[in-house]
CSV table of C-alpha atoms in Angstrom, one decimal:
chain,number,residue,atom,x,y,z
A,1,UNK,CA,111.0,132.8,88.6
A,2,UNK,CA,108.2,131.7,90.9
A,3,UNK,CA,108.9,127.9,89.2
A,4,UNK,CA,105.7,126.1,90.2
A,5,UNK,CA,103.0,126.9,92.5
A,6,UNK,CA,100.1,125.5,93.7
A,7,UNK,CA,97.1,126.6,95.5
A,8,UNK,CA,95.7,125.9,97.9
A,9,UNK,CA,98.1,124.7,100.6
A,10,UNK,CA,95.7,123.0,102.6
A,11,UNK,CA,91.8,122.0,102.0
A,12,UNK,CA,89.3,119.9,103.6
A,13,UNK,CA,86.5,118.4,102.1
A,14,UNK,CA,83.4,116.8,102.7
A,15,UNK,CA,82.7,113.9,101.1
A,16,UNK,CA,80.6,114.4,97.4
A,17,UNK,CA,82.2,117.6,97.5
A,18,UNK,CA,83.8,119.5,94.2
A,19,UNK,CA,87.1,121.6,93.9
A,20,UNK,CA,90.0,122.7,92.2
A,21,UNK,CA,93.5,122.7,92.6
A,22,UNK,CA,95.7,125.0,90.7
A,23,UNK,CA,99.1,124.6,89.2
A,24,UNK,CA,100.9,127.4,87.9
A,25,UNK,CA,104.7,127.8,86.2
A,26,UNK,CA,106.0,130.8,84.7
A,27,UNK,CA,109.1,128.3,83.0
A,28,UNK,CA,107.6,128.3,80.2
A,29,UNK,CA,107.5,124.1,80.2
A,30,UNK,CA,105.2,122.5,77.5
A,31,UNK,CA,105.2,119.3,79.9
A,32,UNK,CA,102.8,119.3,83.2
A,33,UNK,CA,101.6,116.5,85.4
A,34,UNK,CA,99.7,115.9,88.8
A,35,UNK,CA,100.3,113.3,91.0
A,36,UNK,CA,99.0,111.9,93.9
A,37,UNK,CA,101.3,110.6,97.0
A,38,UNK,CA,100.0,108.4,99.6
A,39,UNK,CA,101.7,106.7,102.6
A,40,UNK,CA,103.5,103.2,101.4
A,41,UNK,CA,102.5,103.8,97.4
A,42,UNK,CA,104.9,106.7,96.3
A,43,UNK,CA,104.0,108.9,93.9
A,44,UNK,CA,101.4,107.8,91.4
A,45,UNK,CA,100.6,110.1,88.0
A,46,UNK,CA,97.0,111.0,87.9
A,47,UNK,CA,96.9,113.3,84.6
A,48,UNK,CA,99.4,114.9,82.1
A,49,UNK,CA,100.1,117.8,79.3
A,50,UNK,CA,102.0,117.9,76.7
A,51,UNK,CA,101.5,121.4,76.1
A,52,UNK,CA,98.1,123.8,75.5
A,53,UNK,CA,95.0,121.5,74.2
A,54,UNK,CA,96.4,118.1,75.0
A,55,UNK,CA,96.1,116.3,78.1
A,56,UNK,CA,96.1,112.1,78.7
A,57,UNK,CA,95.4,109.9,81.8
A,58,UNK,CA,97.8,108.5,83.8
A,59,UNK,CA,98.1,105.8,86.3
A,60,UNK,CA,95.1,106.6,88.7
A,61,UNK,CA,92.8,109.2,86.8
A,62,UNK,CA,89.6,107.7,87.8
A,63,UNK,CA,87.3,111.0,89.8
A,64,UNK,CA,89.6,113.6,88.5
A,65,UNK,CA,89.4,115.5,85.3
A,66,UNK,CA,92.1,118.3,83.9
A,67,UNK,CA,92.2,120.8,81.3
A,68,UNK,CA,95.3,122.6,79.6
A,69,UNK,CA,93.9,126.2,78.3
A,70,UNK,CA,97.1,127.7,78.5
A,71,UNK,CA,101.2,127.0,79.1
A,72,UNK,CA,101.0,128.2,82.5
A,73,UNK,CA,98.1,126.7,84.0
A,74,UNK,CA,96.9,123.3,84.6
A,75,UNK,CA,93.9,122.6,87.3
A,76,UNK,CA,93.2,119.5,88.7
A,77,UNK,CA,89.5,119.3,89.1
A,78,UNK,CA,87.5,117.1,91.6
A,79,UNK,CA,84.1,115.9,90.4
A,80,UNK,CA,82.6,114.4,94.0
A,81,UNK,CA,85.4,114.1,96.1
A,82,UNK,CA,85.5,110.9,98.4
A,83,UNK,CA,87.5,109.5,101.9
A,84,UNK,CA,90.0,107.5,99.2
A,85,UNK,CA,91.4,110.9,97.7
A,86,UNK,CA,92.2,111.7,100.8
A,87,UNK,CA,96.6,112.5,99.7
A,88,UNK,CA,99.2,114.9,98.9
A,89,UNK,CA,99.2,116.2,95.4
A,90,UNK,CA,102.0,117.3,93.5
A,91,UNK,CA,101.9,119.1,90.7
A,92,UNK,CA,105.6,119.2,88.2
A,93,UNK,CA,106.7,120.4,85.0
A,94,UNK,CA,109.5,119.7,82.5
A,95,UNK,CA,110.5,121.7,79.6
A,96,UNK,CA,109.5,118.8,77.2
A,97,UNK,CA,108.2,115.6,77.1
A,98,UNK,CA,112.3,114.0,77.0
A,99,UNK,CA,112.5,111.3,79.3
A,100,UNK,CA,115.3,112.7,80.6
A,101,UNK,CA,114.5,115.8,81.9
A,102,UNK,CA,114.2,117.4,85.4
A,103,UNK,CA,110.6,117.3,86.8
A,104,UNK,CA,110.4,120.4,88.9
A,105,UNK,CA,107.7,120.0,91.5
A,106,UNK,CA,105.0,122.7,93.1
A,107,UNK,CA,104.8,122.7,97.3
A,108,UNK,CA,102.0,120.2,97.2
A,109,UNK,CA,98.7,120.1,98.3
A,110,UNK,CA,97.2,118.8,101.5
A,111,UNK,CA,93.7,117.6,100.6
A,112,UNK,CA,91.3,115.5,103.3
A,113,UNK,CA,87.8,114.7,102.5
A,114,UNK,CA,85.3,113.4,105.4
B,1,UNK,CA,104.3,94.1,89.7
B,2,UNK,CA,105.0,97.3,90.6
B,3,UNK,CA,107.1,99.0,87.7
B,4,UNK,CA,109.7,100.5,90.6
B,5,UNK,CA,110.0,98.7,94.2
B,6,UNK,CA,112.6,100.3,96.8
B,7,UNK,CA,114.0,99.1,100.1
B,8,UNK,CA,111.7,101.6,102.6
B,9,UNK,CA,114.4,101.6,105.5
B,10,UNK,CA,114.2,103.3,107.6
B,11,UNK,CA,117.7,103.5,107.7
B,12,UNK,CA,119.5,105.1,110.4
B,13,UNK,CA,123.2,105.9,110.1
B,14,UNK,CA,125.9,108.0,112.2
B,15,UNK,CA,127.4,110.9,110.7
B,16,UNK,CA,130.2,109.9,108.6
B,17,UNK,CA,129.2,106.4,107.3
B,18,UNK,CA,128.7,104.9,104.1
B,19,UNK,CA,125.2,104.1,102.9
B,20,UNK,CA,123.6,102.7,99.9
B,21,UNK,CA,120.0,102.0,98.6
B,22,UNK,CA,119.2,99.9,95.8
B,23,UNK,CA,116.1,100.2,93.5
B,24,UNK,CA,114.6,97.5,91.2
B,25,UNK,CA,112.6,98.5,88.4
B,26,UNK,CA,110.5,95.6,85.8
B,27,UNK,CA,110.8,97.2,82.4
B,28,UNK,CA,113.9,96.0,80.9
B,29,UNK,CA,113.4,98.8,77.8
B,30,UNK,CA,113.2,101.3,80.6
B,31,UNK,CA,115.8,104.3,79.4
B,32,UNK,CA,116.1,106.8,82.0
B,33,UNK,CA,116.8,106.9,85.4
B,34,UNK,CA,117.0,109.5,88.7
B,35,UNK,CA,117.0,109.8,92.6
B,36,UNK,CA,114.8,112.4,93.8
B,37,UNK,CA,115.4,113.6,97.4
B,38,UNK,CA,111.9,114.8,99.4
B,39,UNK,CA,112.6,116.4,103.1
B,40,UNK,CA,109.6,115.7,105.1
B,41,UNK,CA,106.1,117.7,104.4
B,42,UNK,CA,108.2,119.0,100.9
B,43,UNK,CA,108.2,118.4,97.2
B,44,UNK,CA,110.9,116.0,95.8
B,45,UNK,CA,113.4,117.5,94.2
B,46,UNK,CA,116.1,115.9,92.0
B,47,UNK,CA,119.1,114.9,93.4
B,48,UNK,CA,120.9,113.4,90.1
B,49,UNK,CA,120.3,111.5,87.1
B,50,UNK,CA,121.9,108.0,87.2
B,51,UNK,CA,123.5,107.4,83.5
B,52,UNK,CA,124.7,103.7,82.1
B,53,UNK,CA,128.6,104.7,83.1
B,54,UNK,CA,127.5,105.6,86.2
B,55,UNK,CA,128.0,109.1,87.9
B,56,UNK,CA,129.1,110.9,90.9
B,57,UNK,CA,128.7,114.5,92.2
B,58,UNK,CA,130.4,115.0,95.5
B,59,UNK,CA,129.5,112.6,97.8
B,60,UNK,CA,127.3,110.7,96.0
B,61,UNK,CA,127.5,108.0,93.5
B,62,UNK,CA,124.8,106.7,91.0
B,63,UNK,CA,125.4,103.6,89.2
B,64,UNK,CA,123.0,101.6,86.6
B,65,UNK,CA,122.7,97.8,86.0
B,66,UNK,CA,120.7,97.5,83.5
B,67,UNK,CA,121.6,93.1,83.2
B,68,UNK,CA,120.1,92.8,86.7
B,69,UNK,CA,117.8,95.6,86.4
B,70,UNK,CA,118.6,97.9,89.3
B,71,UNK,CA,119.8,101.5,90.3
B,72,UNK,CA,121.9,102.2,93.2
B,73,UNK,CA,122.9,105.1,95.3
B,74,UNK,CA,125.8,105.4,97.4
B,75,UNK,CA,126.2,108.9,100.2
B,76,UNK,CA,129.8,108.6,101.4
B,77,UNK,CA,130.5,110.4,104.7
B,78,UNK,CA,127.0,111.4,105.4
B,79,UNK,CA,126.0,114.6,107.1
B,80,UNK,CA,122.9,115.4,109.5
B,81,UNK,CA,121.9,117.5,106.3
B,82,UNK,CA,121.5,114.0,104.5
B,83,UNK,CA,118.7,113.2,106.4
B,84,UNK,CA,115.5,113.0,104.0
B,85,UNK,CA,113.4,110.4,102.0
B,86,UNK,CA,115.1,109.2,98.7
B,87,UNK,CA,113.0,108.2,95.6
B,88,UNK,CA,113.8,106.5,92.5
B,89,UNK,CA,112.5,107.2,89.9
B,90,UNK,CA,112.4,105.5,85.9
B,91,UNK,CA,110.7,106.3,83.1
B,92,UNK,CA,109.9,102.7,80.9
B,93,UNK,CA,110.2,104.3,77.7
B,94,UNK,CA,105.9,103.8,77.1
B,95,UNK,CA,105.7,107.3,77.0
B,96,UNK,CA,105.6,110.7,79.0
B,97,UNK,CA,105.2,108.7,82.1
B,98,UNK,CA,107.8,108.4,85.3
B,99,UNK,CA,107.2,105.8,87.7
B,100,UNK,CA,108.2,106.4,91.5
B,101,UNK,CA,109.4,104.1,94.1
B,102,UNK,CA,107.8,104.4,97.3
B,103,UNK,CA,111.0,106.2,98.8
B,104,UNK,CA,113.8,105.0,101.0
B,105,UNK,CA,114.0,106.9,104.6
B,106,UNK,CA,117.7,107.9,105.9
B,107,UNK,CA,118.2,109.5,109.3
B,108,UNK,CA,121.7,110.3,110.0
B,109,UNK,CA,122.6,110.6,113.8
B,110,UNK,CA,125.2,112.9,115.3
């Protein structure tokens, strides 16, 4: 098992720009979620999936939309990026939406917009 | 308030010691509970669940007070391996939503 990867590793934007980041697992998890990580503020949900066709907004959602087609996949689109979403973002799974389940977590990626 | 707050550190120790880091979280209905370990420039990855008896796997210790509202985590005899960013992390029973502290930083010298 791959677990969860994410693509691309590194990006640079320029401000007003558009992109996506993808998120893959092959665990077959109903339960996906992207967060953002900044210095001094942890990690901070942005979107989540609670399997194919549902998706709800997390804690800081605001210039970022997502879609959940299929199990595996679950893309974190930027509409016009800006300085501010300048982070890390994570991308993790769980096998359901228990509370008390692992989160495994993608590599990250390293997004800065000028 | 913030839902978790956590002691950043940094917190250098020498190889060998004792060293513990407390976490506060707000929501008292809050029902689960975990450290997450991140080494630098990687994804966190979970270190252990921290259950209302408490728990311990090797060297480490997780205990839960849920009257004062805080998690702990104790590293007995600490290793240069130890070294990394620890997170809390609590889920306040509103939903499918965890809540991170901001991460406490250990360095253990040789």
């Amino acid at each position: 098992n791959a677990g969860v990867t994410q693509t691309p590793k590194f990006q640079v934007l320029k401000t007003g720009q558009s992109m996506t980041l993808q998120c893959a697992q092959d665990m077959n998890h109903e339960y996906m979620s992207w967060y953002r990580q900044d210095p001094g503020m942890g990690l901070r949900l942005i979107h989540y999936s609670v399997g194919a066709g549902i998706t709800d907004q997390g804690e800081v959602p605001n210039g970022y939309n997502v879609s959940r087609s299929t199990t595996e996949d679950f893309p974190l689109r930027l509409l016009s990026a800006a300085p501010s979403q300048t982070s890390v973002y994570f991308c993790a799974s769980t096998s359901d939406g228990s509370s008390y389940n692992e989160q495994f977590f993608g590599p990250g990626t390293r997004l800065t917009v000028l | 308030r913030k839902e978790v707050e956590q002691d950043p550190g940094p917190f250098n120790v020498p190889e060998g010691a004792t060293v513990a880091f407390n976490c506060t979280y707000s929501n008292s209905a809050s029902q689960s509970f975990f450290w997450y370990r991140q080494d630098c420039r990687k994804e966190p990855k979970l270190l252990m669940s921290v259950y209302s008896s408490g728990n311990e796997d090797g060297r480490f210790t997780a205990q839960l007070n849920r009257a004062s509202q805080y998690i702990s985590l104790l590293i007995r005899d600490s290793k240069l391996s130890d070294s990394a960013t620890y997170l809390c992390v609590v889920n306040p029973n509103t939903g499918n939503q965890f809540y991170f502290g901001t991460g406490t930083s250990l360095t253990v010298i040789p």
